[in-house]
C-alpha positions as CSV (number, residue, x, y, z in Angstrom):
1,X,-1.8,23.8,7.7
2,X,-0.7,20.0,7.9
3,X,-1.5,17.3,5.1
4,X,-4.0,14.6,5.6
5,X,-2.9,12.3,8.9
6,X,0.7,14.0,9.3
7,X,-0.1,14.4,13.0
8,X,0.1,11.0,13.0
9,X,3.5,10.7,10.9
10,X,6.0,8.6,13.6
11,X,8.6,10.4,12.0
12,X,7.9,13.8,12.8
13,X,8.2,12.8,16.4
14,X,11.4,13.7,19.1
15,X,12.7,10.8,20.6
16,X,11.0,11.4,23.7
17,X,7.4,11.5,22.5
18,X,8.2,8.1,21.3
19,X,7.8,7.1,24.8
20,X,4.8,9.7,26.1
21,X,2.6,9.0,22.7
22,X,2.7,5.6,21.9
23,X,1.9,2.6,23.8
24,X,1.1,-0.8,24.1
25,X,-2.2,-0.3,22.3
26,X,-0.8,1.4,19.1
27,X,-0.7,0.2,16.1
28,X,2.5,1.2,13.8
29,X,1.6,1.4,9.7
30,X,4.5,0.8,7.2
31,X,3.9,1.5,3.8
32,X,6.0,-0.6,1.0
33,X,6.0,0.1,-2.7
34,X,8.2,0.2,-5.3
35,X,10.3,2.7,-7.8
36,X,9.1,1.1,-11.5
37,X,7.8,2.6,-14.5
38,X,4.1,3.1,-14.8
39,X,3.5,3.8,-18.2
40,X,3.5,7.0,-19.8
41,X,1.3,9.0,-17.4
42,X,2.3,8.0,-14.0
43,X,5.7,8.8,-12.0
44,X,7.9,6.0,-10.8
45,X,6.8,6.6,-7.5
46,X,3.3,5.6,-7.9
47,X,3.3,2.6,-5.8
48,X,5.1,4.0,-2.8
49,X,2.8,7.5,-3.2
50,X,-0.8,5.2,-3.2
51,X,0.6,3.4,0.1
52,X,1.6,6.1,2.4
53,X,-1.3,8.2,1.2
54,X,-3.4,5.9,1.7
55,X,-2.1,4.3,4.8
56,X,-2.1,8.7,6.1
57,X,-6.1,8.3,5.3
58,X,-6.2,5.1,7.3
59,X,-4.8,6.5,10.3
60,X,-7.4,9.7,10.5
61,X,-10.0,7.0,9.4
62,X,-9.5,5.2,12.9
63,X,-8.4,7.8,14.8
64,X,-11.6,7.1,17.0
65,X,-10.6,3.8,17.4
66,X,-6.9,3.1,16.9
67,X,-3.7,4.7,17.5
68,X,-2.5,4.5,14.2
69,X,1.2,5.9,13.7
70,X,2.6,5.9,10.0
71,X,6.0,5.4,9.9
72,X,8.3,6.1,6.9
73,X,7.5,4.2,3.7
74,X,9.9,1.9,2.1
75,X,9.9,3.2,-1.2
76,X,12.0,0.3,-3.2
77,X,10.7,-3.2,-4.0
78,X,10.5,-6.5,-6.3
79,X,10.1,-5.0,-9.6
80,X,11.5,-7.6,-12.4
81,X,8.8,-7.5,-14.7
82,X,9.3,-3.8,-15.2
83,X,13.5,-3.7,-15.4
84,X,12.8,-3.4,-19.7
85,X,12.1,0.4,-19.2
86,X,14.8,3.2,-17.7
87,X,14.3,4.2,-14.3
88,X,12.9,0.9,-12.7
89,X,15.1,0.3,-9.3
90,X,14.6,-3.6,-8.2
91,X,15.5,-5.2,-4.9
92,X,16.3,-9.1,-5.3
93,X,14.6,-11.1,-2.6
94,X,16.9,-12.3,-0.2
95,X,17.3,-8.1,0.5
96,X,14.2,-7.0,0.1
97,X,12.9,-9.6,3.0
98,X,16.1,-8.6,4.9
99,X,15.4,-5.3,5.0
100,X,11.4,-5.8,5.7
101,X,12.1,-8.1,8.5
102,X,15.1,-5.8,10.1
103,X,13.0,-2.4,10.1
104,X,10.0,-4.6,11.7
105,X,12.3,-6.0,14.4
106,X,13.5,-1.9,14.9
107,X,10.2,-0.7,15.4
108,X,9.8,-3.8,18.1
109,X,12.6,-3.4,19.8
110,X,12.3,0.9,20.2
111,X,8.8,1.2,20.8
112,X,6.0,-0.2,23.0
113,X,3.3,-0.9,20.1
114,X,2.7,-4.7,19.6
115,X,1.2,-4.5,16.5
116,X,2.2,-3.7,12.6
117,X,0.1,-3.3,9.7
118,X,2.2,-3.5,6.4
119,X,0.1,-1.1,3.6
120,X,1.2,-2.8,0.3
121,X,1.1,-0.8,-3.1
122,X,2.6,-3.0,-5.4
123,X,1.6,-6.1,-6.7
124,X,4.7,-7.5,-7.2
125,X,5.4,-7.6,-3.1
126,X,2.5,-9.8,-2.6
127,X,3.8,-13.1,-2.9
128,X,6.5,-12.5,-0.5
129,X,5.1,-10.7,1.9
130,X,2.4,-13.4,2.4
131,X,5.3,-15.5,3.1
132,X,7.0,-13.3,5.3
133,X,4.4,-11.8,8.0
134,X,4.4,-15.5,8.9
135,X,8.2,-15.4,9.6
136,X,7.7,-11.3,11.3
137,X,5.4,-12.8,13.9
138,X,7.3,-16.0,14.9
139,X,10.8,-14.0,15.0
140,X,9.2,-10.7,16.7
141,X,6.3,-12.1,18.6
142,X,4.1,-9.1,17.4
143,X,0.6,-9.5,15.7
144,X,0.9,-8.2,11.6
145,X,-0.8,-8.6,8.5
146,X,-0.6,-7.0,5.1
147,X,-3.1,-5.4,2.9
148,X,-3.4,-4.2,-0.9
149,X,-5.5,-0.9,-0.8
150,X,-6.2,-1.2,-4.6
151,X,-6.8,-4.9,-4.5
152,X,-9.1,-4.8,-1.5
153,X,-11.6,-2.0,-3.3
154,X,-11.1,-4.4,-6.6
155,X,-12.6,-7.0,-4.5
156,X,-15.4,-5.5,-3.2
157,X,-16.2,-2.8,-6.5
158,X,-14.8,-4.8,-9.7
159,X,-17.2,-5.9,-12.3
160,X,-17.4,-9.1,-13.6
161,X,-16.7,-7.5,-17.7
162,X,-14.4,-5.6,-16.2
163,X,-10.6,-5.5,-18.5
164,X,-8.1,-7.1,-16.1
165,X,-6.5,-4.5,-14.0
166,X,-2.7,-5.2,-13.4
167,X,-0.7,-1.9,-14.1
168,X,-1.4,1.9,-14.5
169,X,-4.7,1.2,-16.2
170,X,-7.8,2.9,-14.7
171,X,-7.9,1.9,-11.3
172,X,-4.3,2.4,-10.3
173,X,-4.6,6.4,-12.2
174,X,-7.8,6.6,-10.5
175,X,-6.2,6.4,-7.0
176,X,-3.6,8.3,-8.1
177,X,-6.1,11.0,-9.2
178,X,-7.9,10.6,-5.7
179,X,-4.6,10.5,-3.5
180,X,-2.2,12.8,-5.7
181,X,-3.5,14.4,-8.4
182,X,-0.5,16.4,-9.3
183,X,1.5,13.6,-10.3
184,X,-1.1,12.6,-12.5
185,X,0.2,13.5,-16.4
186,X,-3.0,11.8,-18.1
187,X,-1.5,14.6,-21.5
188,X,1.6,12.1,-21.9
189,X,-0.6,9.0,-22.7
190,X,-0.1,8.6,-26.8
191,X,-3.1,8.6,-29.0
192,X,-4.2,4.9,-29.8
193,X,-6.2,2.4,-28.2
194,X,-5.9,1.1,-24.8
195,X,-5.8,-1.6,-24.2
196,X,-6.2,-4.0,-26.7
197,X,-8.7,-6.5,-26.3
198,X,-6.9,-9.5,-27.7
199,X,-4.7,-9.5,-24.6
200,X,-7.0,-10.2,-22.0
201,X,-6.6,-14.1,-22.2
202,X,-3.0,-13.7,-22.2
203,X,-3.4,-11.8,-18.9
204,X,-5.6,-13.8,-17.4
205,X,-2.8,-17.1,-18.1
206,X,0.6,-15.1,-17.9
207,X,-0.9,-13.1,-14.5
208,X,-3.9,-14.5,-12.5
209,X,-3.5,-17.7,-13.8
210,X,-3.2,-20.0,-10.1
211,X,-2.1,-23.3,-11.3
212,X,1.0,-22.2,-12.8
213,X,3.1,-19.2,-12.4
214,X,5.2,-17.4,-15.1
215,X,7.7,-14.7,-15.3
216,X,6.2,-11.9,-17.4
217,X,7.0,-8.3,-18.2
218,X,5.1,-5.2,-18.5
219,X,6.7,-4.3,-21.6
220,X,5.4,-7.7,-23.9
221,X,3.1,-6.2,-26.4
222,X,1.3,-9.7,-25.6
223,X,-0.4,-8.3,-22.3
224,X,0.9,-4.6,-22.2
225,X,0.4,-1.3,-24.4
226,X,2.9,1.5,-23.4
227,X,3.7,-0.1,-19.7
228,X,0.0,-0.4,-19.2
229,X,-1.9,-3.6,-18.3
230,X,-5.6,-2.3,-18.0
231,X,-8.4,0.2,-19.3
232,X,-7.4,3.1,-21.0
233,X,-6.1,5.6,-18.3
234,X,-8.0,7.9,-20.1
235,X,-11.2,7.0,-18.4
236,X,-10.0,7.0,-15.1
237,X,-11.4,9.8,-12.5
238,X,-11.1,10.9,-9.2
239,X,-14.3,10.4,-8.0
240,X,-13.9,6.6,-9.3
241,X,-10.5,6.8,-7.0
242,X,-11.8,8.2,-3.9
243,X,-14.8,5.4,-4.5
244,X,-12.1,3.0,-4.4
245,X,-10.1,4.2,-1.7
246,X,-13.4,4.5,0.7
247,X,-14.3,0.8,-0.3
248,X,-10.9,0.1,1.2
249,X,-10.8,2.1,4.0
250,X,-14.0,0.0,5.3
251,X,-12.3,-2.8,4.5
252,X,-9.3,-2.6,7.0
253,X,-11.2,-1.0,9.9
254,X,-12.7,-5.0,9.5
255,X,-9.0,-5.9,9.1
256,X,-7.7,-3.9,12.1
257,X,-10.7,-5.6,14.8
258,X,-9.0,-8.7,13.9
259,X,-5.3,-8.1,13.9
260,X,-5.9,-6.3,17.4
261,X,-8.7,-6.0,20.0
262,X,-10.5,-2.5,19.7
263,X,-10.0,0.2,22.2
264,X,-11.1,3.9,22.0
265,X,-8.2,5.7,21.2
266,X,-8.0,8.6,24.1
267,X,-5.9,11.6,23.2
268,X,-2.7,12.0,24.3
269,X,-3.1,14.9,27.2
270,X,-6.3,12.4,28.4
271,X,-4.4,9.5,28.9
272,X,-1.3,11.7,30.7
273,X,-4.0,13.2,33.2
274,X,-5.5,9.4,33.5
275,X,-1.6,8.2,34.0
276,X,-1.2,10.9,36.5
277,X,-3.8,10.1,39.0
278,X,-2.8,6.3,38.8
């Protein structure tokens, strides 16, 4: 028995399925997150685990309507507002750009698909990735955009009260609840409050604020309790994570009509048989 969307895992191909099951019409999926700390409860690996999980769901989501291939996540990224805490690993951004635009110019030049969807799970890759995909499709001619699984169902679900969700809080251990339960330590979390009211205007300046932007780290008692900048992790659930991750799923099947046209996705022995009598 295979997990979720591992028949669509590019790297459990042979180099000569390469050729025979991808083609012009496929779409390759990279997932990027980072190795940080995320808070008490959740393993470094968080980030890197709610992308390719995710993106795994994506490409069974579509499968009617997309050849989606997952290739291998990058699991390290921009992470300097979490280097306070042991264990954080963080790329500086000259490499990390590097090393995105290098493995997207690979996957170009070795296979036939045109098209690359970047599945972003931390926050902290935004900014330069927006910049980036611009630079990926002038350089490489192919047609790629990025999304934020948690930010997309944020957009779509959050309420307006709701405590500004940043780090490990309740919706980033709710999809880790939905996607990968047994990583989940919810037992580690120390007794106390979380999170602490008074922070929430320091959030909304230090982190969302658009007219300026700061450096700030996850480990400032000003916006952060225990590496966590949200609700109490407590209260998270797995039905509020697969709730999430549904709202997103929606969300890029939208996302995917625009980056390419449509086509129904035939299986592979169809499309040999259809090649065959060409």
């Amino acid at each position: 028995m295979t997990a979720e969307g591992e028949d669509r895992s590019y790297g459990r191909l042979t180099a000569p399925c390469v050729s025979s099951e991808l083609s012009e019409q496929s779409i390759l999926c990279l997932p990027v997150g980072s190795l940080e700390q995320h808070g008490p409860h959740l393993p470094l690996n968080t980030d890197a685990v709610i992308a390719e999980r995710f993106a795994a769901r994506l490409a069974t989501h579509v499968a009617d309507r997309y050849d989606l291939w997952v290739v291998p996540p990058v699991p390290y990224g921009l992470s300097p507002e979490h280097v306070w805490a042991s264990g954080t690993i963080t790329l500086n951004i000259a490499l990390y750009t590097s090393l995105i635009e290098t493995l997207v110019g690979e996957y170009v030049r070795s296979t036939p698909a045109q098209a690359i969807l970047i599945v972003n799970g931390h926050g902290g890759n935004k900014g330069v990735l927006e910049a980036l995909v611009h630079q990926l499709q002038r350089t490489h001619d192919v047609a790629t955009c990025v999304v934020n699984p948690g930010s997309l169902a944020a957009s779509q679900l959050q309420a307006a009260d709701e405590f500004p969700e940043v780090h490990a809080g309740i919706r980033e251990t709710s999809l880790m609840l939905a996607l990968a339960p047994d990583h989940v330590r919810l037992d580690l979390l120390p007794n106390g409050s979380i999170p602490d009211l008074g922070q929430r205007e320091e959030i909304q300046r230090l982190v969302f604020g658009r007219g300026v932007t700061w450096p700030w780290s996850s480990g400032s008692p000003a916006i952060s309790a225990h590496g966590v900048i949200g609700g109490d992790p407590r209260h998270a659930t797995a039905e509020h994570g697969q709730t999430l991750v549904t709202a997103a799923l929606h969300a890029c099947t939208d996302i995917l009509d625009r980056l390419v046209r449509p086509t129904p996705h035939e299986p592979t022995d169809v499309r040999r048989a259809n090649e065959s009598h060409s």
